[in-house]
Amino acid sequence: MTSHSQQSGPGTRGLSGADAEDLALYREKFRRRLPESLDELNGPTHGVVELPLHLAWSGMTSYDLGKPRQRMGLYRTVLHEGLHDDLPRHLNRDVLLELWPVLRTLIGRTVRTVWEDAFPELVSRTRVVA
């Protein structure tokens, strides 16, 4: 069994053992989906993107990348619902870096932490913009 301290991260203090373990498993779910590098994200930068139902199961399935709110919604949806193979297909490295300073405030803490821990360039981008 892996040690709790290796899987636990920020925000686990004060949680019961079971809650901390649930949080660690939740983080691991998102960690497994990550690409090796942001350079793998070669999704579209313009046009209309149609998401499959396993990604957009709760609402909108069509996103116009020319509309800032729709572009942000697409990225938020894919970050939360996308599987490993969905990320390079629907996300674009340059667009993600451009959106990240605002996008990071719109996604859950766990997703944000997993992405920023894996890709320090996202954190750097946020500091540059701030």
PDB file of C-alpha atoms in Angstrom:
ATOM      1  CA  MET A   1       0.000   0.000   0.000  1.00  0.00           C
ATOM      2  CA  THR A   2       1.345   3.438  -0.865  1.00  0.00           C
ATOM      3  CA  SER A   3       2.043   5.886   1.874  1.00  0.00           C
ATOM      4  CA  HIS A   4      -0.592   8.523   2.553  1.00  0.00           C
ATOM      5  CA  SER A   5       1.982  11.282   2.639  1.00  0.00           C
ATOM      6  CA  GLN A   6       2.973  10.577  -0.958  1.00  0.00           C
ATOM      7  CA  GLN A   7      -0.573  10.753  -2.260  1.00  0.00           C
ATOM      8  CA  SER A   8      -1.847  13.483   0.007  1.00  0.00           C
ATOM      9  CA  GLY A   9      -1.269  17.023  -1.064  1.00  0.00           C
ATOM     10  CA  PRO A  10      -2.234  20.548  -0.188  1.00  0.00           C
ATOM     11  CA  GLY A  11      -5.623  20.833   1.377  1.00  0.00           C
ATOM     12  CA  THR A  12      -5.659  17.439   3.121  1.00  0.00           C
ATOM     13  CA  ARG A  13      -4.846  18.692   6.622  1.00  0.00           C
ATOM     14  CA  GLY A  14      -7.754  18.365   8.969  1.00  0.00           C
ATOM     15  CA  LEU A  15      -9.410  15.659   6.873  1.00  0.00           C
ATOM     16  CA  SER A  16     -10.177  12.251   8.303  1.00  0.00           C
ATOM     17  CA  GLY A  17      -8.092   9.384   6.957  1.00  0.00           C
ATOM     18  CA  ALA A  18     -10.936   8.213   4.717  1.00  0.00           C
ATOM     19  CA  ASP A  19     -11.572  11.723   3.370  1.00  0.00           C
ATOM     20  CA  ALA A  20      -7.879  12.289   2.709  1.00  0.00           C
ATOM     21  CA  GLU A  21      -7.701   8.968   0.889  1.00  0.00           C
ATOM     22  CA  ASP A  22     -10.757   9.874  -1.215  1.00  0.00           C
ATOM     23  CA  LEU A  23      -9.136  13.193  -2.126  1.00  0.00           C
ATOM     24  CA  ALA A  24      -5.883  11.431  -3.049  1.00  0.00           C
ATOM     25  CA  LEU A  25      -7.802   9.020  -5.304  1.00  0.00           C
ATOM     26  CA  TYR A  26      -9.669  11.935  -6.900  1.00  0.00           C
ATOM     27  CA  ARG A  27      -6.358  13.682  -7.644  1.00  0.00           C
ATOM     28  CA  GLU A  28      -4.909  10.489  -9.068  1.00  0.00           C
ATOM     29  CA  LYS A  29      -7.874  10.187 -11.445  1.00  0.00           C
ATOM     30  CA  PHE A  30      -6.909  13.526 -13.019  1.00  0.00           C
ATOM     31  CA  ARG A  31      -3.147  12.828 -12.870  1.00  0.00           C
ATOM     32  CA  ARG A  32      -3.577   9.671 -14.982  1.00  0.00           C
ATOM     33  CA  ARG A  33      -5.294  11.672 -17.718  1.00  0.00           C
ATOM     34  CA  LEU A  34      -2.475  14.188 -18.179  1.00  0.00           C
ATOM     35  CA  PRO A  35      -0.344  14.287 -21.302  1.00  0.00           C
ATOM     36  CA  GLU A  36       3.404  13.859 -20.886  1.00  0.00           C
ATOM     37  CA  SER A  37       3.900  17.423 -22.126  1.00  0.00           C
ATOM     38  CA  LEU A  38       1.756  20.421 -23.023  1.00  0.00           C
ATOM     39  CA  ASP A  39       3.285  20.118 -26.502  1.00  0.00           C
ATOM     40  CA  GLU A  40       0.997  17.103 -27.053  1.00  0.00           C
ATOM     41  CA  LEU A  41      -2.031  19.411 -26.942  1.00  0.00           C
ATOM     42  CA  ASN A  42      -2.633  19.971 -30.653  1.00  0.00           C
ATOM     43  CA  GLY A  43      -6.356  20.639 -30.644  1.00  0.00           C
ATOM     44  CA  PRO A  44      -8.041  23.284 -32.789  1.00  0.00           C
ATOM     45  CA  THR A  45      -7.447  27.009 -32.363  1.00  0.00           C
ATOM     46  CA  HIS A  46     -10.439  28.231 -34.361  1.00  0.00           C
ATOM     47  CA  GLY A  47     -13.745  27.040 -35.717  1.00  0.00           C
ATOM     48  CA  VAL A  48     -16.498  25.069 -34.031  1.00  0.00           C
ATOM     49  CA  VAL A  49     -15.630  22.086 -31.855  1.00  0.00           C
ATOM     50  CA  GLU A  50     -18.168  19.313 -31.342  1.00  0.00           C
ATOM     51  CA  LEU A  51     -17.611  17.357 -28.145  1.00  0.00           C
ATOM     52  CA  PRO A  52     -18.688  13.735 -27.841  1.00  0.00           C
ATOM     53  CA  LEU A  53     -21.365  12.948 -25.255  1.00  0.00           C
ATOM     54  CA  HIS A  54     -18.922  11.349 -22.801  1.00  0.00           C
ATOM     55  CA  LEU A  55     -17.382  14.829 -22.428  1.00  0.00           C
ATOM     56  CA  ALA A  56     -20.433  17.050 -22.740  1.00  0.00           C
ATOM     57  CA  TRP A  57     -22.953  14.822 -21.003  1.00  0.00           C
ATOM     58  CA  SER A  58     -24.546  17.622 -19.012  1.00  0.00           C
ATOM     59  CA  GLY A  59     -25.090  20.380 -21.524  1.00  0.00           C
ATOM     60  CA  MET A  60     -23.619  22.101 -24.526  1.00  0.00           C
ATOM     61  CA  THR A  61     -21.838  19.923 -27.101  1.00  0.00           C
ATOM     62  CA  SER A  62     -20.873  22.545 -29.705  1.00  0.00           C
ATOM     63  CA  TYR A  63     -18.363  25.328 -28.957  1.00  0.00           C
ATOM     64  CA  ASP A  64     -17.335  28.217 -31.217  1.00  0.00           C
ATOM     65  CA  LEU A  65     -13.683  28.971 -30.439  1.00  0.00           C
ATOM     66  CA  GLY A  66     -14.171  32.493 -31.801  1.00  0.00           C
ATOM     67  CA  LYS A  67     -16.444  33.281 -28.852  1.00  0.00           C
ATOM     68  CA  PRO A  68     -14.421  33.815 -25.640  1.00  0.00           C
ATOM     69  CA  ARG A  69     -17.050  32.405 -23.257  1.00  0.00           C
ATOM     70  CA  GLN A  70     -17.570  29.318 -25.377  1.00  0.00           C
ATOM     71  CA  ARG A  71     -13.810  28.793 -25.715  1.00  0.00           C
ATOM     72  CA  MET A  72     -13.461  29.036 -21.921  1.00  0.00           C
ATOM     73  CA  GLY A  73     -16.417  26.668 -21.454  1.00  0.00           C
ATOM     74  CA  LEU A  74     -14.890  24.121 -23.806  1.00  0.00           C
ATOM     75  CA  TYR A  75     -11.588  24.136 -21.937  1.00  0.00           C
ATOM     76  CA  ARG A  76     -13.297  23.924 -18.565  1.00  0.00           C
ATOM     77  CA  THR A  77     -15.403  20.961 -19.720  1.00  0.00           C
ATOM     78  CA  VAL A  78     -12.487  19.086 -21.282  1.00  0.00           C
ATOM     79  CA  LEU A  79     -10.235  19.619 -18.254  1.00  0.00           C
ATOM     80  CA  HIS A  80     -12.888  18.187 -15.944  1.00  0.00           C
ATOM     81  CA  GLU A  81     -14.383  15.445 -18.115  1.00  0.00           C
ATOM     82  CA  GLY A  82     -11.727  14.618 -20.694  1.00  0.00           C
ATOM     83  CA  LEU A  83      -9.918  11.310 -20.695  1.00  0.00           C
ATOM     84  CA  HIS A  84      -6.248  10.942 -21.635  1.00  0.00           C
ATOM     85  CA  ASP A  85      -6.955  10.695 -25.387  1.00  0.00           C
ATOM     86  CA  ASP A  86      -9.445  13.585 -25.330  1.00  0.00           C
ATOM     87  CA  LEU A  87      -6.965  16.170 -24.093  1.00  0.00           C
ATOM     88  CA  PRO A  88      -4.657  16.337 -27.156  1.00  0.00           C
ATOM     89  CA  ARG A  89      -7.652  16.151 -29.492  1.00  0.00           C
ATOM     90  CA  HIS A  90      -9.609  19.046 -27.975  1.00  0.00           C
ATOM     91  CA  LEU A  91      -7.059  21.242 -26.182  1.00  0.00           C
ATOM     92  CA  ASN A  92      -4.348  23.370 -27.738  1.00  0.00           C
ATOM     93  CA  ARG A  93      -1.175  24.233 -25.832  1.00  0.00           C
ATOM     94  CA  ASP A  94      -1.070  27.905 -26.837  1.00  0.00           C
ATOM     95  CA  VAL A  95      -4.763  28.455 -26.163  1.00  0.00           C
ATOM     96  CA  LEU A  96      -4.476  26.728 -22.774  1.00  0.00           C
ATOM     97  CA  LEU A  97      -1.540  28.947 -21.798  1.00  0.00           C
ATOM     98  CA  GLU A  98      -3.449  32.039 -22.910  1.00  0.00           C
ATOM     99  CA  LEU A  99      -6.591  31.073 -20.996  1.00  0.00           C
ATOM    100  CA  TRP A 100      -4.934  29.658 -17.887  1.00  0.00           C
ATOM    101  CA  PRO A 101      -4.764  32.799 -15.694  1.00  0.00           C
ATOM    102  CA  VAL A 102      -8.582  33.074 -15.798  1.00  0.00           C
ATOM    103  CA  LEU A 103      -9.408  29.428 -16.471  1.00  0.00           C
ATOM    104  CA  ARG A 104      -7.609  28.323 -13.295  1.00  0.00           C
ATOM    105  CA  THR A 105     -10.149  30.330 -11.281  1.00  0.00           C
ATOM    106  CA  LEU A 106     -13.077  28.585 -12.999  1.00  0.00           C
ATOM    107  CA  ILE A 107     -12.007  24.981 -12.522  1.00  0.00           C
ATOM    108  CA  GLY A 108     -11.982  22.943  -9.342  1.00  0.00           C
ATOM    109  CA  ARG A 109      -9.059  23.127  -6.949  1.00  0.00           C
ATOM    110  CA  THR A 110      -8.088  19.508  -7.559  1.00  0.00           C
ATOM    111  CA  VAL A 111      -7.928  19.872 -11.348  1.00  0.00           C
ATOM    112  CA  ARG A 112      -5.996  23.155 -11.030  1.00  0.00           C
ATOM    113  CA  THR A 113      -3.500  21.655  -8.569  1.00  0.00           C
ATOM    114  CA  VAL A 114      -2.892  18.536 -10.668  1.00  0.00           C
ATOM    115  CA  TRP A 115      -2.259  20.569 -13.844  1.00  0.00           C
ATOM    116  CA  GLU A 116      -0.075  23.183 -12.135  1.00  0.00           C
ATOM    117  CA  ASP A 117       1.977  20.535 -10.322  1.00  0.00           C
ATOM    118  CA  ALA A 118       2.583  18.703 -13.605  1.00  0.00           C
ATOM    119  CA  PHE A 119       3.197  21.775 -15.768  1.00  0.00           C
ATOM    120  CA  PRO A 120       5.049  24.619 -14.019  1.00  0.00           C
ATOM    121  CA  GLU A 121       4.731  26.738 -17.183  1.00  0.00           C
ATOM    122  CA  LEU A 122       1.061  27.204 -16.290  1.00  0.00           C
ATOM    123  CA  VAL A 123       2.051  28.731 -12.952  1.00  0.00           C
ATOM    124  CA  SER A 124       4.701  30.900 -14.647  1.00  0.00           C
ATOM    125  CA  ARG A 125       2.119  32.106 -17.138  1.00  0.00           C
ATOM    126  CA  THR A 126      -0.202  33.086 -14.297  1.00  0.00           C
ATOM    127  CA  ARG A 127       2.573  35.054 -12.568  1.00  0.00           C
ATOM    128  CA  VAL A 128       3.541  36.858 -15.779  1.00  0.00           C
ATOM    129  CA  VAL A 129      -0.044  37.945 -16.399  1.00  0.00           C
ATOM    130  CA  ALA A 130      -0.571  39.012 -12.772  1.00  0.00           C
TER     131      ALA A 130
END
